[in-house]
Amino acid sequence: MNEDLRAHIARNGLTYHIETYGCQMNAHESEKASGVLDALGFSAAGEKREADLILFNTCCVREHAEARLSGNVGALKEYKLAKPGALIAVWGCMMQQPGAAARLAARFPFVDIVFGTNQLHHLENMLYAALIDGKRVLMAEPDETIIEGMPAKRSGASAFVNIIYGCNNYCTYCIVPYVRGRERSRKSSDIIKEIDALCGTGVTEITLLGQNVNSYGKDLEGDMSFPELIRGIDRSTGIKRLRFMTSHPKDLTEELIACYGSVKSLCEHIHLPVQSGSSRILAAMNRRYTRGHYLELVSKLRARVPEIAVTTDFIVGFPGETEADFEETLSLVREVRFDAAYTFAYSKRALTRAASMPEQLSRAEKSERLMRLNALVLDYVKQSSARYLGKTVEVLTEDISRMNSAELSGRTRTVKMVSFPGTAEDIGKYVRVGIDRVSNHTLHGKAGIDPGVKGL
Ligand code: SF4
């Protein structure tokens, strides 16, 4: 069967294009889809509309991503008319919501394949059905199997590695547990084997991924806990930089805090989503920690590694959030002095408890608070960047800078973006950069020039 599919793809020189929405988990799912398609003989298209197969990897965490997806799929009606043999596939979280796959298939009859987040391992069979048998495929039943050994197309010296799927937390605003299912950890031996193999291909930086990495191992009998996994990876592989996301404050243990400063590869950065500075709102969000507990975690982390970068997520305008609650969020920003924060206005998600809570805030109130929060966050981002002036930092070069093609961009261990003059040969390498200028989020400097003060 697959030989027929491979022969068809090769004979017609088929190409693909993937459009990804949402988080790093989705970005990595798209790498896996590319890996499957490359293995079947597809090649990547130069332009979306030149592709023979267009895939949309969807997100349902925010209303905005859903609206964009509908617009972008709808806009392909003409493409499908002009290129009748071409295929359109839509998959991912949004398709895993009850009834969503059927609704999308009915609304866009020119979409050929629709499937949920955990069905990527069936992609080959779905393509066979669509390309060889000419059938329309709709597959969005929940599936919680962990599939090992799927190919993934990665590029560069940084790679994502999933360690746990799903989430058991049911924060009241979040749809993830409904679409990604219960927590399922991969075996530590499989994770370490994958990282070891990646190190052999030139990868030197790994980000461990999970909706809540701190739950890692709780569902596995006799396997490692998350801190043990971190130490195990550091001990057994040659990885130079290790990161993880996302970490839930309620599960951040002393043992994990102790990894900072003692595990050599663990970078001096933590992304610790707080969501609100008001304990009352945190309770309504079912976050199961208080403002005080969060502050305690940050001071323990800074006591171990004073230069650690702390980044976070905020949701403003959660149902019932008063001006006083919001002021507590602002005062938390002042107290923690975050190095960066992703900020969002609350948006109602079907199935979640918060969607039916009374006291929903108006769009105008949410926008006004978001603007005030962003302005304050930016003050601290600038202060954080200014601390690097005159220091020399170690940068893992990622790419040509998007702002200036004569420059390269990369990140410090503390996740600061750095831009400096250089050439493409240095992509993937570690470079010492002396910082002589900072803009809001980016540090600027020159490679190999050391102003004399050692930084991170
Ligand atoms: S921890 Fe909360 S916010 Fe994060 S994925 Fe789970 S339910 Fe959503």
CSV table of C-alpha atoms and ligand atoms in Angstrom, one decimal:
chain,number,residue,atom,x,y,z
A,1,MET,CA,0.0,0.0,0.0
A,2,ASN,CA,2.7,2.5,1.0
A,3,GLU,CA,4.7,1.7,-2.0
A,4,ASP,CA,1.8,2.9,-4.2
A,5,LEU,CA,1.7,6.1,-2.2
A,6,ARG,CA,5.4,6.7,-2.4
A,7,ALA,CA,5.4,6.0,-6.1
A,8,HIS,CA,2.6,8.4,-6.6
A,9,ILE,CA,4.4,11.1,-4.7
A,10,ALA,CA,7.7,10.6,-6.5
A,11,ARG,CA,6.0,10.4,-9.9
A,12,ASN,CA,4.2,13.7,-9.4
A,13,GLY,CA,7.0,15.4,-7.5
A,14,LEU,CA,4.5,16.4,-4.8
A,15,THR,CA,5.3,19.3,-2.4
A,16,TYR,CA,3.8,20.4,0.9
A,17,HIS,CA,3.5,23.5,3.1
A,18,ILE,CA,2.6,23.6,6.8
A,19,GLU,CA,1.0,26.6,8.6
A,20,THR,CA,1.3,26.3,12.4
A,21,TYR,CA,-0.7,28.1,15.0
A,22,GLY,CA,-0.2,28.2,18.8
A,23,CYS,CA,2.5,27.0,21.1
A,24,GLN,CA,5.9,25.2,21.0
A,25,MET,CA,4.1,21.8,21.3
A,26,ASN,CA,2.4,22.6,18.0
A,27,ALA,CA,5.6,23.8,16.4
A,28,HIS,CA,7.2,20.4,17.3
A,29,GLU,CA,4.1,18.5,16.0
A,30,SER,CA,4.6,20.3,12.7
A,31,GLU,CA,8.3,19.1,12.7
A,32,LYS,CA,7.0,15.6,13.1
A,33,ALA,CA,4.5,16.1,10.2
A,34,SER,CA,7.4,17.4,8.0
A,35,GLY,CA,9.4,14.3,9.0
A,36,VAL,CA,6.6,12.0,8.0
A,37,LEU,CA,6.1,13.8,4.7
A,38,ASP,CA,9.8,13.9,3.8
A,39,ALA,CA,10.1,10.2,4.5
A,40,LEU,CA,7.2,9.6,2.1
A,41,GLY,CA,9.1,11.5,-0.6
A,42,PHE,CA,7.3,14.9,-0.5
A,43,SER,CA,9.5,18.0,-0.6
A,44,ALA,CA,8.8,21.4,1.0
A,45,ALA,CA,7.2,23.9,-1.3
A,46,GLY,CA,8.7,27.3,-1.8
A,47,GLU,CA,5.3,29.1,-1.5
A,48,LYS,CA,2.1,28.1,0.1
A,49,ARG,CA,0.0,28.3,-3.0
A,50,GLU,CA,2.5,26.3,-5.1
A,51,ALA,CA,2.2,23.3,-2.7
A,52,ASP,CA,0.3,20.2,-3.6
A,53,LEU,CA,-0.6,19.6,0.0
A,54,ILE,CA,-1.3,22.4,2.5
A,55,LEU,CA,-1.6,21.5,6.1
A,56,PHE,CA,-2.9,23.7,8.9
A,57,ASN,CA,-1.8,22.8,12.4
A,58,THR,CA,-4.5,24.5,14.6
A,59,CYS,CA,-4.7,25.9,18.1
A,60,CYS,CA,-7.8,26.5,20.2
A,61,VAL,CA,-6.3,28.2,23.2
A,62,ARG,CA,-7.4,31.7,22.1
A,63,GLU,CA,-10.3,33.0,20.0
A,64,HIS,CA,-8.0,34.9,17.8
A,65,ALA,CA,-6.1,31.8,16.4
A,66,GLU,CA,-9.5,30.2,15.6
A,67,ALA,CA,-10.7,33.2,13.7
A,68,ARG,CA,-7.4,33.4,11.7
A,69,LEU,CA,-7.6,29.8,10.8
A,70,SER,CA,-11.1,30.1,9.4
A,71,GLY,CA,-10.1,33.1,7.3
A,72,ASN,CA,-7.0,31.3,6.0
A,73,VAL,CA,-8.7,28.1,5.1
A,74,GLY,CA,-11.7,29.9,3.6
A,75,ALA,CA,-9.2,31.9,1.4
A,76,LEU,CA,-8.1,28.6,-0.3
A,77,LYS,CA,-11.3,28.0,-2.1
A,78,GLU,CA,-9.9,29.6,-5.3
A,79,TYR,CA,-6.6,27.7,-4.9
A,80,LYS,CA,-8.5,24.4,-4.8
A,81,LEU,CA,-10.5,25.4,-7.9
A,82,ALA,CA,-7.3,26.3,-9.8
A,83,LYS,CA,-5.5,23.2,-8.6
A,84,PRO,CA,-8.1,20.4,-8.3
A,85,GLY,CA,-5.6,17.6,-7.5
A,86,ALA,CA,-4.2,19.5,-4.5
A,87,LEU,CA,-5.0,18.5,-0.9
A,88,ILE,CA,-5.9,20.6,2.1
A,89,ALA,CA,-5.5,19.1,5.6
A,90,VAL,CA,-6.5,20.6,8.9
A,91,TRP,CA,-5.4,19.0,12.2
A,92,GLY,CA,-4.5,19.7,15.8
A,93,CYS,CA,-6.1,21.0,19.0
A,94,MET,CA,-9.0,22.9,17.4
A,95,MET,CA,-10.1,19.8,15.6
A,96,GLN,CA,-10.2,17.8,18.8
A,97,GLN,CA,-13.0,19.9,20.3
A,98,PRO,CA,-16.3,18.0,20.3
A,99,GLY,CA,-18.0,18.4,16.9
A,100,ALA,CA,-15.3,20.8,15.6
A,101,ALA,CA,-13.9,18.5,12.9
A,102,ALA,CA,-17.4,17.8,11.5
A,103,ARG,CA,-18.3,21.5,11.6
A,104,LEU,CA,-15.1,22.5,9.7
A,105,ALA,CA,-15.6,19.7,7.1
A,106,ALA,CA,-19.2,20.9,6.5
A,107,ARG,CA,-18.2,24.6,6.3
A,108,PHE,CA,-15.3,24.0,4.0
A,109,PRO,CA,-16.2,21.1,1.6
A,110,PHE,CA,-13.0,21.6,-0.3
A,111,VAL,CA,-10.9,20.5,2.8
A,112,ASP,CA,-9.8,16.8,2.2
A,113,ILE,CA,-8.4,15.6,5.5
A,114,VAL,CA,-9.3,16.6,9.0
A,115,PHE,CA,-7.8,15.0,12.1
A,116,GLY,CA,-7.1,15.6,15.8
A,117,THR,CA,-3.9,16.2,17.8
A,118,ASN,CA,-3.0,12.6,18.5
A,119,GLN,CA,-3.6,11.1,15.1
A,120,LEU,CA,-0.5,12.3,13.3
A,121,HIS,CA,0.9,8.8,13.3
A,122,HIS,CA,-2.0,7.9,10.9
A,123,LEU,CA,-1.0,10.6,8.4
A,124,GLU,CA,0.5,8.2,5.9
A,125,ASN,CA,-2.7,6.1,5.8
A,126,MET,CA,-4.9,9.2,5.6
A,127,LEU,CA,-2.8,10.5,2.6
A,128,TYR,CA,-3.2,7.1,0.9
A,129,ALA,CA,-7.0,7.3,1.3
A,130,ALA,CA,-7.1,10.8,-0.1
A,131,LEU,CA,-4.5,10.6,-2.8
A,132,ILE,CA,-4.9,7.0,-4.1
A,133,ASP,CA,-8.5,6.2,-3.2
A,134,GLY,CA,-9.8,9.7,-3.7
A,135,LYS,CA,-11.6,9.6,-0.3
A,136,ARG,CA,-12.3,12.5,2.1
A,137,VAL,CA,-10.9,11.7,5.6
A,138,LEU,CA,-12.2,12.8,8.9
A,139,MET,CA,-10.5,11.3,12.0
A,140,ALA,CA,-10.8,13.2,15.3
A,141,GLU,CA,-11.6,10.6,18.0
A,142,PRO,CA,-9.6,11.0,21.2
A,143,ASP,CA,-6.5,8.9,21.1
A,144,GLU,CA,-4.0,9.0,24.0
A,145,THR,CA,-1.4,6.5,22.6
A,146,ILE,CA,2.2,7.7,22.9
A,147,ILE,CA,4.0,6.9,19.6
A,148,GLU,CA,7.7,6.6,19.8
A,149,GLY,CA,10.2,6.8,16.9
A,150,MET,CA,8.2,9.1,14.6
A,151,PRO,CA,10.6,11.1,12.3
A,152,ALA,CA,10.8,14.8,12.9
A,153,LYS,CA,12.4,17.4,10.6
A,154,ARG,CA,14.5,19.7,12.8
A,155,SER,CA,16.9,22.3,11.7
A,156,GLY,CA,19.6,24.2,13.6
A,157,ALA,CA,21.4,23.5,16.9
A,158,SER,CA,18.2,23.8,19.0
A,159,ALA,CA,15.5,21.2,19.3
A,160,PHE,CA,12.3,20.5,21.1
A,161,VAL,CA,11.7,17.2,22.8
A,162,ASN,CA,8.3,16.2,24.2
A,163,ILE,CA,8.5,14.6,27.6
A,164,ILE,CA,4.8,14.6,28.7
A,165,TYR,CA,1.5,15.0,26.8
A,166,GLY,CA,-1.8,16.2,28.1
A,167,CYS,CA,-2.8,18.0,31.3
A,168,ASN,CA,-4.8,17.1,34.4
A,169,ASN,CA,-5.0,20.6,35.9
A,170,TYR,CA,-8.2,22.1,34.6
A,171,CYS,CA,-7.4,25.7,35.1
A,172,THR,CA,-10.8,27.2,34.7
A,173,TYR,CA,-10.0,29.3,31.6
A,174,CYS,CA,-8.1,26.6,29.7
A,175,ILE,CA,-9.3,24.2,27.0
A,176,VAL,CA,-6.1,22.1,26.8
A,177,PRO,CA,-7.1,19.2,29.1
A,178,TYR,CA,-10.3,18.8,27.0
A,179,VAL,CA,-8.4,18.5,23.7
A,180,ARG,CA,-5.1,17.0,24.7
A,181,GLY,CA,-6.3,14.5,27.2
A,182,ARG,CA,-4.8,13.2,30.5
A,183,GLU,CA,-1.1,13.5,31.4
A,184,ARG,CA,1.0,10.8,29.7
A,185,SER,CA,4.8,10.8,30.3
A,186,ARG,CA,7.3,9.3,27.9
A,187,LYS,CA,9.7,6.8,29.4
A,188,SER,CA,12.9,8.5,30.5
A,189,SER,CA,15.0,5.9,28.6
A,190,ASP,CA,13.2,7.0,25.3
A,191,ILE,CA,13.7,10.7,26.1
A,192,ILE,CA,17.4,10.2,26.9
A,193,LYS,CA,17.9,8.1,23.8
A,194,GLU,CA,16.3,10.7,21.6
A,195,ILE,CA,18.4,13.5,23.1
A,196,ASP,CA,21.6,11.5,22.7
A,197,ALA,CA,20.8,10.8,19.0
A,198,LEU,CA,20.1,14.6,18.5
A,199,CYS,CA,23.5,15.4,20.1
A,200,GLY,CA,25.0,13.2,17.5
A,201,THR,CA,23.5,15.3,14.7
A,202,GLY,CA,24.9,18.6,16.0
A,203,VAL,CA,22.1,19.7,18.3
A,204,THR,CA,23.5,21.4,21.4
A,205,GLU,CA,20.4,23.0,23.0
A,206,ILE,CA,17.2,21.1,24.0
A,207,THR,CA,13.9,22.4,25.2
A,208,LEU,CA,11.9,19.8,27.1
A,209,LEU,CA,8.2,20.3,26.3
A,210,GLY,CA,5.0,19.5,28.2
A,211,GLN,CA,1.9,21.4,29.2
A,212,ASN,CA,3.2,20.9,32.8
A,213,VAL,CA,6.7,19.4,32.8
A,214,ASN,CA,6.6,19.3,36.6
A,215,SER,CA,4.1,16.5,36.4
A,216,TYR,CA,6.6,14.4,34.5
A,217,GLY,CA,6.8,10.8,35.7
A,218,LYS,CA,3.9,10.9,38.1
A,219,ASP,CA,2.0,8.5,35.8
A,220,LEU,CA,4.9,6.1,35.4
A,221,GLU,CA,5.7,3.5,38.0
A,222,GLY,CA,9.4,3.3,39.0
A,223,ASP,CA,10.6,5.8,36.5
A,224,MET,CA,12.3,9.2,37.1
A,225,SER,CA,10.7,12.4,38.5
A,226,PHE,CA,11.3,15.6,36.5
A,227,PRO,CA,14.3,16.8,38.5
A,228,GLU,CA,15.8,13.2,38.1
A,229,LEU,CA,15.2,13.4,34.4
A,230,ILE,CA,17.0,16.7,34.2
A,231,ARG,CA,20.0,15.3,36.1
A,232,GLY,CA,19.8,12.1,34.0
A,233,ILE,CA,19.9,14.0,30.7
A,234,ASP,CA,22.8,16.2,31.9
A,235,ARG,CA,24.7,13.1,33.0
A,236,SER,CA,24.1,10.8,30.1
A,237,THR,CA,24.1,13.0,27.0
A,238,GLY,CA,26.5,15.6,25.8
A,239,ILE,CA,23.9,18.4,25.7
A,240,LYS,CA,25.3,21.9,26.4
A,241,ARG,CA,22.1,23.8,27.1
A,242,LEU,CA,18.9,22.4,28.6
A,243,ARG,CA,15.6,24.3,29.0
A,244,PHE,CA,12.0,23.3,29.7
A,245,MET,CA,8.6,24.7,29.4
A,246,THR,CA,6.0,25.0,30.8
A,247,SER,CA,6.3,24.7,34.5
A,248,HIS,CA,3.3,25.0,36.8
A,249,PRO,CA,4.1,27.0,40.0
A,250,LYS,CA,2.0,24.7,42.2
A,251,ASP,CA,4.3,21.7,41.3
A,252,LEU,CA,7.7,23.5,41.3
A,253,THR,CA,9.6,21.5,43.9
A,254,GLU,CA,12.6,22.2,46.1
A,255,GLU,CA,14.4,19.4,44.2
A,256,LEU,CA,13.8,21.2,40.9
A,257,ILE,CA,15.0,24.5,42.3
A,258,ALA,CA,18.1,22.7,43.5
A,259,CYS,CA,18.9,21.7,39.9
A,260,TYR,CA,19.6,25.4,39.1
A,261,GLY,CA,23.2,26.1,39.7
A,262,SER,CA,24.1,22.5,40.2
A,263,VAL,CA,23.2,20.9,36.8
A,264,LYS,CA,25.7,22.4,34.4
A,265,SER,CA,23.6,22.3,31.2
A,266,LEU,CA,20.4,23.7,32.9
A,267,CYS,CA,20.1,27.3,31.6
A,268,GLU,CA,19.6,30.2,34.0
A,269,HIS,CA,16.1,30.9,32.9
A,270,ILE,CA,12.6,29.8,34.0
A,271,HIS,CA,9.3,30.4,32.4
A,272,LEU,CA,6.9,30.3,35.3
A,273,PRO,CA,3.4,31.4,34.3
A,274,VAL,CA,1.7,33.3,37.1
A,275,GLN,CA,-1.4,34.5,35.2
A,276,SER,CA,-2.5,37.0,37.9
A,277,GLY,CA,-1.1,38.8,40.9
A,278,SER,CA,-4.4,38.5,42.9
A,279,SER,CA,-4.8,35.4,45.1
A,280,ARG,CA,-8.6,35.7,44.7
A,281,ILE,CA,-8.4,35.5,40.9
A,282,LEU,CA,-5.8,32.7,41.1
A,283,ALA,CA,-8.3,30.7,43.2
A,284,ALA,CA,-11.1,31.5,40.6
A,285,MET,CA,-8.7,30.3,37.9
A,286,ASN,CA,-8.1,27.1,39.9
A,287,ARG,CA,-4.3,27.6,39.8
A,288,ARG,CA,-3.9,26.2,43.3
A,289,TYR,CA,-1.1,28.6,44.4
A,290,THR,CA,-1.3,32.1,45.9
A,291,ARG,CA,0.6,35.3,45.1
A,292,GLY,CA,2.7,34.7,48.3
A,293,HIS,CA,3.7,31.2,47.2
A,294,TYR,CA,4.7,32.4,43.8
A,295,LEU,CA,6.8,35.2,45.3
A,296,GLU,CA,8.4,32.7,47.6
A,297,LEU,CA,9.3,30.5,44.6
A,298,VAL,CA,11.0,33.4,42.8
A,299,SER,CA,13.0,34.4,45.8
A,300,LYS,CA,14.2,30.8,46.3
A,301,LEU,CA,15.2,30.6,42.6
A,302,ARG,CA,17.1,33.9,42.8
A,303,ALA,CA,18.8,32.8,46.1
A,304,ARG,CA,20.2,29.8,44.1
A,305,VAL,CA,21.1,31.7,40.9
A,306,PRO,CA,20.9,35.5,41.4
A,307,GLU,CA,21.1,36.2,37.6
A,308,ILE,CA,18.3,33.8,36.7
A,309,ALA,CA,15.9,35.2,34.1
A,310,VAL,CA,12.2,34.8,35.1
A,311,THR,CA,9.6,35.1,32.4
A,312,THR,CA,5.9,34.6,32.8
A,313,ASP,CA,2.4,34.6,31.3
A,314,PHE,CA,-0.5,36.9,32.4
A,315,ILE,CA,-4.2,36.8,31.6
A,316,VAL,CA,-5.9,40.1,32.2
A,317,GLY,CA,-9.7,40.6,32.5
A,318,PHE,CA,-10.5,37.2,33.9
A,319,PRO,CA,-14.2,37.1,34.9
A,320,GLY,CA,-14.8,39.0,38.1
A,321,GLU,CA,-11.3,40.7,38.0
A,322,THR,CA,-11.8,44.1,39.7
A,323,GLU,CA,-9.5,47.1,39.4
A,324,ALA,CA,-8.1,46.2,42.8
A,325,ASP,CA,-7.2,42.6,41.5
A,326,PHE,CA,-5.6,44.1,38.5
A,327,GLU,CA,-3.6,46.5,40.6
A,328,GLU,CA,-2.2,43.4,42.4
A,329,THR,CA,-1.1,42.1,39.0
A,330,LEU,CA,0.7,45.4,38.4
A,331,SER,CA,2.3,45.3,41.9
A,332,LEU,CA,3.5,41.7,41.3
A,333,VAL,CA,5.2,42.9,38.1
A,334,ARG,CA,7.0,45.6,40.1
A,335,GLU,CA,7.9,43.2,42.9
A,336,VAL,CA,9.2,40.3,40.6
A,337,ARG,CA,10.7,42.6,37.9
A,338,PHE,CA,10.1,40.0,35.2
A,339,ASP,CA,12.6,39.8,32.3
A,340,ALA,CA,9.8,39.2,29.9
A,341,ALA,CA,6.1,38.4,29.9
A,342,TYR,CA,3.5,37.1,27.5
A,343,THR,CA,0.3,39.0,28.2
A,344,PHE,CA,-3.2,38.1,27.0
A,345,ALA,CA,-6.7,39.4,27.4
A,346,TYR,CA,-9.0,36.7,28.7
A,347,SER,CA,-11.0,35.0,26.0
A,348,LYS,CA,-13.9,32.7,26.5
A,349,ARG,CA,-13.3,29.1,25.6
A,350,ALA,CA,-16.1,26.6,25.1
A,351,LEU,CA,-16.2,23.7,27.6
A,352,THR,CA,-14.3,25.6,30.3
A,353,ARG,CA,-15.7,26.7,33.6
A,354,ALA,CA,-14.7,30.3,33.3
A,355,ALA,CA,-16.8,30.7,30.1
A,356,SER,CA,-20.0,30.4,32.1
A,357,MET,CA,-18.9,32.6,35.0
A,358,PRO,CA,-20.9,35.7,35.6
A,359,GLU,CA,-19.1,39.1,35.6
A,360,GLN,CA,-17.5,38.8,32.2
A,361,LEU,CA,-15.5,42.0,31.5
A,362,SER,CA,-16.1,44.0,28.4
A,363,ARG,CA,-13.7,44.0,25.5
A,364,ALA,CA,-12.8,47.6,26.2
A,365,GLU,CA,-12.0,47.0,29.9
A,366,LYS,CA,-9.8,44.0,29.0
A,367,SER,CA,-7.9,46.0,26.3
A,368,GLU,CA,-7.4,49.0,28.6
A,369,ARG,CA,-5.9,46.7,31.3
A,370,LEU,CA,-3.8,44.9,28.8
A,371,MET,CA,-2.3,48.1,27.5
A,372,ARG,CA,-1.4,49.3,31.1
A,373,LEU,CA,0.1,45.9,31.9
A,374,ASN,CA,2.2,45.9,28.7
A,375,ALA,CA,3.5,49.3,29.3
A,376,LEU,CA,4.7,48.3,32.8
A,377,VAL,CA,6.1,45.0,31.6
A,378,LEU,CA,8.1,46.8,29.0
A,379,ASP,CA,9.7,49.1,31.7
A,380,TYR,CA,11.1,46.0,33.3
A,381,VAL,CA,12.1,44.3,30.0
A,382,LYS,CA,14.2,47.4,29.3
A,383,GLN,CA,15.8,47.4,32.8
A,384,SER,CA,16.6,43.7,32.3
A,385,SER,CA,18.2,44.3,29.0
A,386,ALA,CA,20.2,47.3,30.3
A,387,ARG,CA,21.9,45.0,32.9
A,388,TYR,CA,23.8,43.4,30.0
A,389,LEU,CA,25.4,46.6,28.7
A,390,GLY,CA,29.2,46.3,28.8
A,391,LYS,CA,29.1,42.6,29.5
A,392,THR,CA,30.2,39.7,27.3
A,393,VAL,CA,27.6,37.0,26.8
A,394,GLU,CA,27.6,33.5,25.3
A,395,VAL,CA,25.2,33.3,22.3
A,396,LEU,CA,24.0,30.3,20.5
A,397,THR,CA,23.6,31.7,16.9
A,398,GLU,CA,20.3,30.7,15.5
A,399,ASP,CA,19.8,32.6,12.2
A,400,ILE,CA,20.3,35.6,10.1
A,401,SER,CA,18.7,38.6,11.9
A,402,ARG,CA,15.2,39.4,10.7
A,403,MET,CA,15.9,43.1,11.2
A,404,ASN,CA,19.2,43.3,9.4
A,405,SER,CA,20.5,40.7,6.9
A,406,ALA,CA,24.2,41.7,7.7
A,407,GLU,CA,23.6,40.5,11.3
A,408,LEU,CA,23.1,37.2,13.1
A,409,SER,CA,20.7,36.6,15.9
A,410,GLY,CA,20.8,34.1,18.7
A,411,ARG,CA,20.1,33.7,22.4
A,412,THR,CA,22.0,33.8,25.7
A,413,ARG,CA,21.5,31.1,28.3
A,414,THR,CA,19.1,33.6,29.9
A,415,VAL,CA,17.0,33.6,26.7
A,416,LYS,CA,17.8,37.2,25.7
A,417,MET,CA,17.9,37.8,22.0
A,418,VAL,CA,21.2,39.1,20.8
A,419,SER,CA,22.0,40.6,17.4
A,420,PHE,CA,25.5,41.1,16.0
A,421,PRO,CA,27.4,41.4,12.7
A,422,GLY,CA,28.3,38.0,11.3
A,423,THR,CA,28.0,35.6,8.5
A,424,ALA,CA,25.9,32.4,7.9
A,425,GLU,CA,28.9,30.1,8.7
A,426,ASP,CA,28.5,31.0,12.4
A,427,ILE,CA,24.8,29.7,12.5
A,428,GLY,CA,24.6,26.9,15.1
A,429,LYS,CA,27.9,28.0,16.8
A,430,TYR,CA,28.5,29.5,20.2
A,431,VAL,CA,29.9,33.0,20.0
A,432,ARG,CA,31.1,35.4,22.7
A,433,VAL,CA,29.5,38.8,22.1
A,434,GLY,CA,30.4,42.0,23.8
A,435,ILE,CA,27.2,44.0,24.4
A,436,ASP,CA,27.5,47.7,23.5
A,437,ARG,CA,23.8,48.7,22.9
A,438,VAL,CA,20.4,47.5,24.0
A,439,SER,CA,17.0,48.0,22.5
A,440,ASN,CA,13.8,46.9,24.3
A,441,HIS,CA,14.0,43.2,23.8
A,442,THR,CA,17.3,42.8,22.0
A,443,LEU,CA,20.9,43.1,22.9
A,444,HIS,CA,23.4,44.4,20.3
A,445,GLY,CA,27.1,43.9,20.1
A,446,LYS,CA,30.1,42.5,18.4
A,447,ALA,CA,31.4,39.0,18.3
A,448,GLY,CA,34.8,38.4,19.9
A,449,ILE,CA,34.9,41.8,21.4
A,450,ASP,CA,35.1,41.6,25.1
A,451,PRO,CA,34.5,44.8,27.1
A,452,GLY,CA,36.0,43.1,30.0
A,453,VAL,CA,33.0,42.2,32.3
A,454,LYS,CA,31.9,38.6,32.1
A,455,GLY,CA,28.2,38.1,31.9
A,456,LEU,CA,26.0,35.1,31.1
B,1,SF4,S1,-1.8,23.8,33.5
B,1,SF4,FE1,-3.7,24.9,33.3
B,1,SF4,S2,-3.2,26.5,31.7
B,1,SF4,FE2,-1.6,24.9,31.6
B,1,SF4,S3,-2.4,23.4,30.0
B,1,SF4,FE3,-3.1,22.6,32.0
B,1,SF4,S4,-5.1,23.5,32.3
B,1,SF4,FE4,-4.1,24.7,30.7
